[in-house]
Amino acid sequence: MKETMTRRIRVYGIVQGVGFRPTVSRHAMKNGISGSVCNKGPYVEIFAQGIEAQIEGFLDDLQNHPPRRAVILKMNVEPEEQPVTFNSFEIIESEKTKGEIFVSPDIAICEECQEEMFDPGNRRYLHPFINCTCCGPRLTILDALPYDRERTSMKEFPMCPECAKEYHDPDTRRYDAQPVCCNECGPEVYLIGRTERGRDAITYTRKTIAAGGIVAIKGIGGFHLCCDATNESAVHRLRELKRRPAKPFAVMARNMEVVRRECEVTKIQEQVLTGHQKPILLLERKENARMASSVAPDNPKIGVMLPYAPVQLLIFQYDDGIQMPDCLVMTSGNTSGAPICRDDEEASAELAYLCDCMLSHDRKIRIRADDSVMDYYNGEPYMIRRSRGYAPLPFMVSDPWKGQVLAVGGELKNTFCIGVDGRFYPSPYVGDLEDLRTVKALKETITRLETLLEVEPSVVVCDLHPRYNSTAIAEELGLPVMKVQHHYAHILSCMAENDCAEPVIGVSFDGTGYGTDGTVWGGEILAADYDGFARLGSIEPFLQIGGDISAKEGWRIAVSLIYGYTGAREEAQQIAQRLGLCSEAEAKVLLTMAERRINAITSTSAGRLFDGVSAILGIRRSSTFEGEASTTLEFAAEAYEKRAGSEEAWKRFIDEEEILPFKENQADRMILNTGELVHKIVHARLGGEDTKWLAYRFHAELARQIVAACIQIREENGRRKVALSGGVFQNQLLLRLTDEYLKREGFEVLKHSMIPPNDGGIALGQAAYAMHKINGNQDDLS
């Protein structure tokens, strides 16, 4: 007789809320295993009893056939020395245990639930909250771990007998599915401020959209504002109401057939669009697209996603006979600068005047989760906003760090990050902290995520800027505070995402950040590692005149740049007039401010440099949203490259352009010759050269100067790894030209993928820095 053995198995990863225990039970039954499975919170604990072949078969099934939405990061298998005898295999009550915690993000509706929802013979026909073990809300309804119904906002909805039967039956798809419900026992949709509920509410919503109206719709992580994306007047009206004249709207397409009709999409991108995260993907719009041009004015790309919540599918398809558009604007339900609304009170206060009706429901949202936004670079994901579907999945590093830290991130595009040993949990997107409502949302989300992850940080990390609201929040927490320079944090975030502990050359290009010298930084080249950084180079400093308004009015930067290379007021004024940058009176005021240093600060902002060049080329004099002028400059350059061909465009640049030497060192750093680059662009523009070619030439020369700086640094200190970070590297043309040129010169290039290069990613770098420091590493290069 073969010997019976017992194994104690601990499984770590995304094993909460993905049907892991029911799957373990089925594998056990298949292999003849007795024992138990229990959700401990940080991990799932399994006792498996059987003969050796049965145990091996069971372990093989666990490793190779987990639930579709599970992610096994680690599995420990140990012999149980004094086992009890098991007569069957049971799922036992969840227990609370300290340890590694992995919280599942929200999961888009699965194909099986979608089929059931549109099956007239199914008892969940047209159910707005249909879900199973493979799909549905997770993070946004979670109160505490372990993930069980009584610790979610679904505890307010007792299961009916039929749902309870499915929940307890191992042979069903809803075995142990915590949000399980049906039309009889689940949450209900309704219109805020009106009497319509259930079917009537959905029909009224559809009728409003079909007639050209605007509707606020509560989904999984918050509200959206929705209208017909093919209706120019509806989209224009939403823009006017939201005071958003040009910033692109996201679009939700009914299915992949519609996406293919409207946009260029690769097979890899299709897999992401149809997968269980369903982010917004930035796709190139086709020339014959039916979407209104005002969805994304003057933008070759459209942010597209597919329905991920049952109620969104029901907006497209219902049994009420209403003919619906197959593309809907689905933009975040908030007022400018505020966080996404998550409940009726917020929606009534902030969205009522923006829409014709508001479709809500009574399942509470515990944590806001805006839609994730993703671009692609070289066939790989390139995250722009990391939130629903991805947060708070951790990033893991190899360093044997121990401790707990909180990093509160930056001021714009805020996310925070909680570090626990070598695991770093970035939060969902919070928003811009210039708005006090967003500050409140940040505080609430920090408290809730700390509770979920059972964390008590020993230190809080923030930006160096003394007037950021994120800095104020950090200082209010009563913990020791570490401050990390903005551009250094960008580079550390890139290093942490790539699990790199070696010294790098960091190229950190963005809008603005507070420098260690009290000036505005933004186009920086650093020698960086976890111990600290040294500023080895930057773009040429210029005067940023007018305070915050200069970030919106690129013509001010243009005049300042021209004054910077001419050094002569009259000449600068004449050139500004010839370029049509501003009136004579405006030029005089601006140049007087420059001469007298009135509201003028020294800046090396790469973002503002792009804005200034965009104005010089007559592409955008000012911006109505962050990045408008610089992205339009990028689109012009890409249009030239597309017309000429990428190889021919680069060849023309190499053949025609003389290499610009660095400026003489200032403050012990090399200065990229961006002043002379601007001079050449102005001269060529006044000479009547093609603006699209000049836009490309600007990108190519900037990439060449970055690479030249990296080569010089390598000669001096031997560093061969370059990390590219900062919001300017959302510009795919600059990213590609710099990346390819660096690789041709023998560098290894670290880039972002699943963490945004913009300020939405710096919290990871802040947290990694703090974790390194609290583990006894106190050297600092800065």
Coordinates of C-alpha atoms in Angstrom, one line a residue, residues 106 140 216-226 242 244 250 252 280 305 308 312 330-351 354 361 365-373 385-388 414 428-433 435-442 444-445:
D106 CA -11.4 45.3 -10.6
T140 CA -13.5 49.4 -5.5
A216 CA -23.8 60.8 -16.1
I217 CA -23.4 57.0 -15.6
K218 CA -22.1 55.4 -12.4
G219 CA -19.9 52.4 -13.2
I220 CA -17.4 50.3 -11.2
G221 CA -15.0 53.0 -10.0
G222 CA -17.0 56.2 -10.4
F223 CA -19.1 58.2 -12.8
H224 CA -18.6 58.9 -16.5
L225 CA -20.1 61.6 -18.6
C226 CA -21.5 60.1 -21.8
K242 CA -17.4 70.9 -19.2
R244 CA -12.9 71.6 -22.1
A250 CA -12.2 58.9 -24.3
M252 CA -16.2 53.5 -25.6
I280 CA -8.3 53.1 -22.7
M305 CA -12.0 51.3 -24.7
Y308 CA -16.1 46.6 -19.0
Q312 CA -22.2 49.9 -20.0
M330 CA -17.1 58.1 -22.0
T331 CA -15.1 60.7 -20.1
S332 CA -14.4 60.9 -16.4
G333 CA -17.4 62.3 -14.4
N334 CA -15.8 65.2 -12.7
T335 CA -15.4 69.0 -12.9
S336 CA -12.0 70.3 -14.0
G337 CA -9.3 69.5 -11.5
A338 CA -11.6 67.4 -9.2
P339 CA -11.5 63.7 -8.6
I340 CA -14.0 61.4 -10.3
C341 CA -17.4 61.4 -8.6
R342 CA -18.2 58.2 -6.8
D343 CA -21.6 58.7 -5.1
D344 CA -25.0 60.5 -5.6
E345 CA -24.1 63.4 -3.4
E346 CA -20.9 64.2 -5.3
A347 CA -22.7 63.7 -8.7
S348 CA -25.6 66.0 -7.7
A349 CA -23.2 68.7 -6.6
E350 CA -20.7 68.5 -9.5
L351 CA -22.3 66.8 -12.5
L354 CA -23.2 69.1 -17.1
H361 CA -26.9 52.6 -8.5
I365 CA -17.8 52.5 -4.3
R366 CA -15.1 52.3 -1.5
I367 CA -12.1 53.5 -3.6
R368 CA -12.3 55.6 -6.7
A369 CA -10.7 54.0 -9.8
D370 CA -10.6 56.1 -12.9
D371 CA -9.9 54.4 -16.3
S372 CA -6.3 53.4 -17.1
V373 CA -4.8 55.0 -20.2
R385 CA -2.4 56.6 -16.5
R386 CA -2.3 53.5 -14.3
S387 CA -5.6 53.0 -12.4
R388 CA -8.6 50.7 -12.9
N414 CA -1.2 62.4 -8.4
P428 CA -5.2 54.2 -8.4
Y429 CA -5.0 57.6 -10.1
V430 CA -6.1 60.4 -7.8
G431 CA -5.8 63.6 -9.8
D432 CA -4.4 67.1 -9.6
L433 CA -3.9 68.3 -6.0
D435 CA -8.1 71.2 -6.1
L436 CA -8.9 70.7 -2.4
R437 CA -11.5 68.0 -3.3
T438 CA -8.6 66.0 -4.8
V439 CA -6.6 66.6 -1.6
K440 CA -9.5 65.2 0.4
A441 CA -9.7 62.2 -2.0
L442 CA -6.0 61.5 -1.6
E444 CA -9.2 59.1 2.1
T445 CA -7.6 56.7 -0.4

